[in-house]
CSV table of N, CA and C in Angstrom, one decimal:
chain,number,residue,atom,x,y,z
A,253,MET,N,193.7,180.5,311.1
A,253,MET,CA,193.3,181.3,310.0
A,253,MET,C,192.1,181.8,311.1
A,254,SER,N,191.7,183.2,311.1
A,254,SER,CA,190.4,183.9,311.7
A,254,SER,C,189.8,184.8,310.8
A,255,LEU,N,188.5,185.0,311.0
A,255,LEU,CA,187.8,186.0,310.1
A,255,LEU,C,186.8,186.9,311.1
A,256,ASP,N,187.3,188.1,310.8
A,256,ASP,CA,186.7,189.2,311.4
A,256,ASP,C,185.8,190.0,310.6
A,257,VAL,N,184.4,189.8,311.3
A,257,VAL,CA,183.2,190.2,310.8
A,257,VAL,C,182.6,191.5,311.7
A,258,GLY,N,182.8,192.5,311.6
A,258,GLY,CA,182.2,193.3,312.2
A,258,GLY,C,182.9,193.3,313.6
A,259,SER,N,181.9,193.2,314.9
A,259,SER,CA,182.7,193.0,315.9
A,259,SER,C,182.9,191.3,316.6
A,260,ALA,N,182.5,190.5,315.5
A,260,ALA,CA,182.7,189.0,316.1
A,260,ALA,C,183.9,188.9,315.3
A,261,SER,N,184.6,187.7,316.1
A,261,SER,CA,185.8,187.4,315.6
A,261,SER,C,185.4,185.6,315.3
A,262,TYR,N,185.5,185.1,314.2
A,262,TYR,CA,185.7,183.6,314.1
A,262,TYR,C,186.8,182.8,314.0
A,263,HIS,N,187.2,181.7,314.6
A,263,HIS,CA,188.1,181.0,314.0
A,263,HIS,C,187.9,179.7,313.1
A,264,ILE,N,188.4,179.7,312.1
A,264,ILE,CA,188.3,178.5,311.2
A,264,ILE,C,189.5,177.6,311.2
A,265,ARG,N,189.4,176.5,311.5
A,265,ARG,CA,190.4,175.6,311.4
A,265,ARG,C,191.0,175.3,310.1
A,266,SER,N,192.0,175.3,309.7
A,266,SER,CA,192.7,175.3,308.6
A,266,SER,C,193.1,173.6,308.3
A,267,ALA,N,193.6,173.0,309.2
A,267,ALA,CA,193.7,171.5,309.3
A,267,ALA,C,192.9,170.8,309.0
A,268,ARG,N,192.8,169.9,308.2
A,268,ARG,CA,191.6,169.1,308.0
A,268,ARG,C,192.1,167.6,308.2
A,269,PRO,N,191.0,167.0,308.8
A,269,PRO,CA,191.6,165.5,308.9
A,269,PRO,C,192.0,164.6,307.8
A,270,SER,N,192.8,163.9,308.1
A,270,SER,CA,193.6,162.9,307.0
A,270,SER,C,192.7,161.8,306.6
A,271,PHE,N,191.9,161.5,305.8
A,271,PHE,CA,191.4,160.4,305.7
A,271,PHE,C,192.1,159.5,304.8
A,272,PRO,N,191.9,158.1,304.9
A,272,PRO,CA,192.5,156.9,304.1
A,272,PRO,C,192.4,157.5,302.6
A,273,ALA,N,193.3,157.2,301.9
A,273,ALA,CA,192.9,157.6,300.1
A,273,ALA,C,194.0,156.3,299.6
A,274,ARG,N,193.7,156.0,298.2
A,274,ARG,CA,194.4,155.1,297.6
A,274,ARG,C,195.8,155.6,297.0
A,275,ARG,N,197.0,154.7,297.6
A,275,ARG,CA,198.4,155.4,297.3
A,275,ARG,C,199.0,154.4,296.6
A,276,ARG,N,199.5,154.6,295.4
A,276,ARG,CA,200.3,153.8,294.7
A,276,ARG,C,201.8,153.6,294.9
A,277,ILE,N,202.4,152.6,295.4
A,277,ILE,CA,204.0,152.5,295.9
A,277,ILE,C,204.5,151.6,295.1
A,278,ALA,N,205.8,152.1,294.7
A,278,ALA,CA,206.8,151.0,293.7
A,278,ALA,C,207.8,150.6,294.5
A,279,THR,N,208.1,149.2,294.5
A,279,THR,CA,209.2,149.1,295.5
A,279,THR,C,210.2,148.2,294.6
A,280,TYR,N,211.4,148.5,294.7
A,280,TYR,CA,212.4,147.7,293.7
A,280,TYR,C,213.2,146.5,295.0
A,281,PHE,N,213.5,145.3,294.8
A,281,PHE,CA,213.9,144.4,295.3
A,281,PHE,C,214.8,143.5,294.9
A,282,THR,N,215.5,142.9,295.8
A,282,THR,CA,216.3,141.8,295.5
A,282,THR,C,215.9,140.4,296.0
A,283,GLY,N,216.8,139.2,295.5
A,283,GLY,CA,216.0,137.8,296.3
A,283,GLY,C,215.0,137.3,295.6
A,284,GLY,N,214.6,137.7,294.4
A,284,GLY,CA,213.7,136.8,293.8
A,284,GLY,C,212.2,136.8,294.6
A,285,VAL,N,211.7,135.6,294.3
A,285,VAL,CA,210.3,135.3,295.1
A,285,VAL,C,210.8,135.5,296.7
A,286,ASP,N,211.7,135.0,297.3
A,286,ASP,CA,212.1,135.2,298.7
A,286,ASP,C,211.9,136.7,299.2
A,287,GLY,N,212.5,137.8,298.4
A,287,GLY,CA,212.3,139.1,298.5
A,287,GLY,C,210.9,139.5,298.5
A,288,LEU,N,210.0,139.0,297.5
A,288,LEU,CA,208.8,139.6,297.4
A,288,LEU,C,207.7,138.9,298.7
A,289,LEU,N,208.2,137.6,299.0
A,289,LEU,CA,207.5,137.0,300.5
A,289,LEU,C,207.7,138.2,301.5
A,290,ALA,N,208.9,138.5,301.6
A,290,ALA,CA,209.3,139.5,302.7
A,290,ALA,C,208.7,140.7,302.6
A,291,LEU,N,208.3,141.4,301.5
A,291,LEU,CA,207.5,142.4,301.3
A,291,LEU,C,206.3,142.3,301.5
A,292,SER,N,205.5,141.3,300.9
A,292,SER,CA,204.2,140.8,301.3
A,292,SER,C,204.1,140.6,302.9
A,293,ALA,N,204.9,140.2,303.5
A,293,ALA,CA,204.7,139.8,305.0
A,293,ALA,C,204.6,141.2,305.9
A,294,ALA,N,205.7,141.9,305.4
A,294,ALA,CA,205.4,143.3,305.9
A,294,ALA,C,204.3,144.6,305.9
A,295,LEU,N,203.7,143.9,304.9
A,295,LEU,CA,202.5,144.7,304.4
A,295,LEU,C,201.2,144.2,305.0
A,296,ARG,N,201.3,142.5,305.2
A,296,ARG,CA,200.4,142.1,306.0
A,296,ARG,C,200.4,142.2,307.5
A,297,GLN,N,201.7,141.9,308.0
A,297,GLN,CA,201.8,142.3,309.5
A,297,GLN,C,201.3,143.7,309.6
A,298,GLY,N,201.8,144.7,308.8
A,298,GLY,CA,201.6,146.2,309.0
A,298,GLY,C,199.9,146.3,309.2
A,299,GLY,N,199.3,145.8,308.8
A,299,GLY,CA,197.9,145.6,308.8
A,299,GLY,C,197.3,146.5,307.6
A,300,TYR,N,198.0,146.5,306.5
A,300,TYR,CA,197.9,147.7,305.5
A,300,TYR,C,196.8,147.0,304.4
A,301,ARG,N,195.8,147.5,303.8
A,301,ARG,CA,195.0,147.0,303.0
A,301,ARG,C,195.4,147.4,301.6
A,302,VAL,N,195.8,146.3,301.0
A,302,VAL,CA,196.7,146.4,299.6
A,302,VAL,C,195.0,146.0,298.7
A,303,GLN,N,195.0,147.1,297.8
A,303,GLN,CA,193.8,146.8,296.9
A,303,GLN,C,194.3,146.3,295.3
A,304,ASP,N,195.6,146.5,295.3
A,304,ASP,CA,196.1,146.4,293.9
A,304,ASP,C,197.8,145.7,293.8
A,305,LEU,N,197.8,144.9,293.4
A,305,LEU,CA,199.4,144.2,293.4
A,305,LEU,C,200.0,143.8,291.9
A,306,SER,N,201.1,144.2,291.6
A,306,SER,CA,201.7,143.7,290.5
A,306,SER,C,203.2,143.7,290.9
A,307,VAL,N,203.8,142.6,290.1
A,307,VAL,CA,205.1,142.3,290.4
A,307,VAL,C,205.8,141.6,289.5
A,308,ASP,N,206.8,141.9,289.1
A,308,ASP,CA,207.8,141.4,288.1
A,308,ASP,C,209.0,141.1,288.7
A,309,VAL,N,209.1,139.5,288.4
A,309,VAL,CA,210.2,138.8,288.9
A,309,VAL,C,210.7,137.9,287.9
A,310,ARG,N,211.8,138.0,287.5
A,310,ARG,CA,212.6,137.3,286.4
A,310,ARG,C,214.0,136.4,286.8
A,311,ASP,N,214.0,135.5,286.1
A,311,ASP,CA,215.3,134.6,286.2
A,311,ASP,C,216.2,135.5,285.5
A,312,GLY,N,217.4,135.4,286.1
A,312,GLY,CA,218.7,136.4,285.7
A,312,GLY,C,218.7,137.6,285.8
A,313,VAL,N,217.6,138.3,286.3
A,313,VAL,CA,217.6,139.6,286.8
A,313,VAL,C,217.8,139.9,288.2
A,314,THR,N,218.6,140.6,288.7
A,314,THR,CA,219.1,141.0,290.0
A,314,THR,C,218.0,141.5,290.7
A,315,GLU,N,217.2,142.7,290.1
A,315,GLU,CA,216.0,143.2,290.9
A,315,GLU,C,214.7,142.8,290.5
A,316,GLY,N,214.0,142.6,291.1
A,316,GLY,CA,212.3,143.0,290.9
A,316,GLY,C,211.7,143.9,291.2
A,317,SER,N,210.3,144.0,290.6
A,317,SER,CA,209.7,145.2,291.0
A,317,SER,C,208.4,144.8,291.4
A,318,MET,N,207.9,145.5,292.5
A,318,MET,CA,206.4,145.4,292.9
A,318,MET,C,205.6,146.9,293.0
A,319,VAL,N,204.4,147.0,292.4
A,319,VAL,CA,204.0,148.1,292.3
A,319,VAL,C,202.5,147.7,292.9
A,320,CYS,N,202.1,148.3,294.2
A,320,CYS,CA,200.8,148.3,294.6
A,320,CYS,C,200.2,149.2,295.2
A,321,THR,N,198.8,149.3,295.6
A,321,THR,CA,197.8,150.4,295.7
A,321,THR,C,197.6,150.0,297.2
A,322,VAL,N,197.6,150.9,298.1
A,322,VAL,CA,197.5,150.8,299.5
A,322,VAL,C,196.2,151.7,299.8
A,323,LEU,N,195.4,151.1,300.8
A,323,LEU,CA,194.7,152.5,301.5
A,323,LEU,C,195.3,152.8,302.8
A,324,ILE,N,195.8,154.0,302.8
A,324,ILE,CA,196.4,154.7,303.8
A,324,ILE,C,196.2,156.3,304.0
A,325,SER,N,196.3,156.6,305.1
A,325,SER,CA,196.2,158.1,305.3
A,325,SER,C,197.5,158.9,304.8
A,326,ASP,N,197.3,160.3,304.7
A,326,ASP,CA,198.7,160.7,304.1
A,326,ASP,C,199.7,160.7,305.1
A,327,GLY,N,199.4,160.8,306.4
A,327,GLY,CA,200.3,160.8,307.7
A,327,GLY,C,201.1,159.2,307.6
A,328,GLY,N,200.3,158.3,306.8
A,328,GLY,CA,201.1,157.0,307.1
A,328,GLY,C,201.7,156.4,306.0
A,329,VAL,N,201.8,157.5,305.0
A,329,VAL,CA,202.6,156.9,303.7
A,329,VAL,C,204.6,157.0,303.8
A,330,GLU,N,204.8,158.0,304.6
A,330,GLU,CA,206.2,157.9,304.7
A,330,GLU,C,206.7,157.0,306.2
A,331,PRO,N,206.0,156.7,307.0
A,331,PRO,CA,206.2,155.5,307.9
A,331,PRO,C,206.2,154.4,307.0
A,332,LEU,N,205.4,154.2,306.4
A,332,LEU,CA,205.2,153.0,305.4
A,332,LEU,C,206.7,152.8,304.5
A,333,LEU,N,206.7,153.8,304.2
A,333,LEU,CA,207.6,153.7,302.8
A,333,LEU,C,209.2,153.7,303.8
A,334,ASP,N,209.3,154.0,304.9
A,334,ASP,CA,210.5,153.9,305.5
A,334,ASP,C,210.5,152.4,306.0
A,335,HIS,N,209.5,152.0,306.6
A,335,HIS,CA,209.6,150.5,307.3
A,335,HIS,C,210.0,149.7,306.3
A,336,LEU,N,209.7,149.8,304.6
A,336,LEU,CA,209.7,149.0,303.5
A,336,LEU,C,211.1,149.1,303.0
A,337,ARG,N,211.8,150.5,303.2
A,337,ARG,CA,213.2,150.5,302.9
A,337,ARG,C,214.4,149.9,303.9
A,338,ALA,N,213.8,149.6,305.0
A,338,ALA,CA,214.6,149.1,306.1
A,338,ALA,C,214.5,147.6,305.7
A,339,LEU,N,213.7,146.8,305.1
A,339,LEU,CA,213.6,145.6,304.6
A,339,LEU,C,215.1,145.3,304.3
A,340,PRO,N,216.0,144.1,304.6
A,340,PRO,CA,217.0,143.7,303.6
A,340,PRO,C,216.6,143.6,302.5
A,341,PRO,N,216.0,143.1,301.7
A,341,PRO,CA,215.8,142.8,300.2
A,341,PRO,C,215.5,144.3,299.6
A,342,VAL,N,215.0,145.3,300.2
A,342,VAL,CA,214.6,146.3,299.3
A,342,VAL,C,215.8,147.4,299.0
A,343,VAL,N,215.8,147.5,297.4
A,343,VAL,CA,216.6,148.6,297.2
A,343,VAL,C,216.0,149.8,297.3
A,344,SER,N,214.6,150.1,296.8
A,344,SER,CA,213.9,151.6,297.0
A,344,SER,C,212.9,151.3,297.0
A,345,SER,N,211.9,152.3,297.6
A,345,SER,CA,210.4,152.2,297.7
A,345,SER,C,210.1,153.7,297.6
A,346,GLU,N,209.0,153.9,296.6
A,346,GLU,CA,208.9,155.3,296.5
A,346,GLU,C,207.3,155.7,296.0
A,347,LEU,N,206.7,156.8,296.3
A,347,LEU,CA,205.3,157.0,296.4
A,347,LEU,C,205.1,157.3,294.9
A,348,LEU,N,204.2,156.5,294.1
A,348,LEU,CA,204.1,156.9,292.5
A,348,LEU,C,202.9,158.1,292.4
């Protein structure tokens, strides 16, 4: 983007830096508590700062759910979701 004022021309950067923000992620997984441990280990090993975590695991139900809030930049959301989706117990992982 450029701005033309008289004989001077100024260039304004339109790309803003991506600052970390709180992102809520919902992940559905199988394997009960073992599946949850795999998810939490992946978050910890990746160095993600989890600020909030809710888990629903029930006996006799094939899928559990985990909703967490992670401090992450815009550019880091898709790689995190892809990493979680690649884990064997994960059925789906989405940004809320």
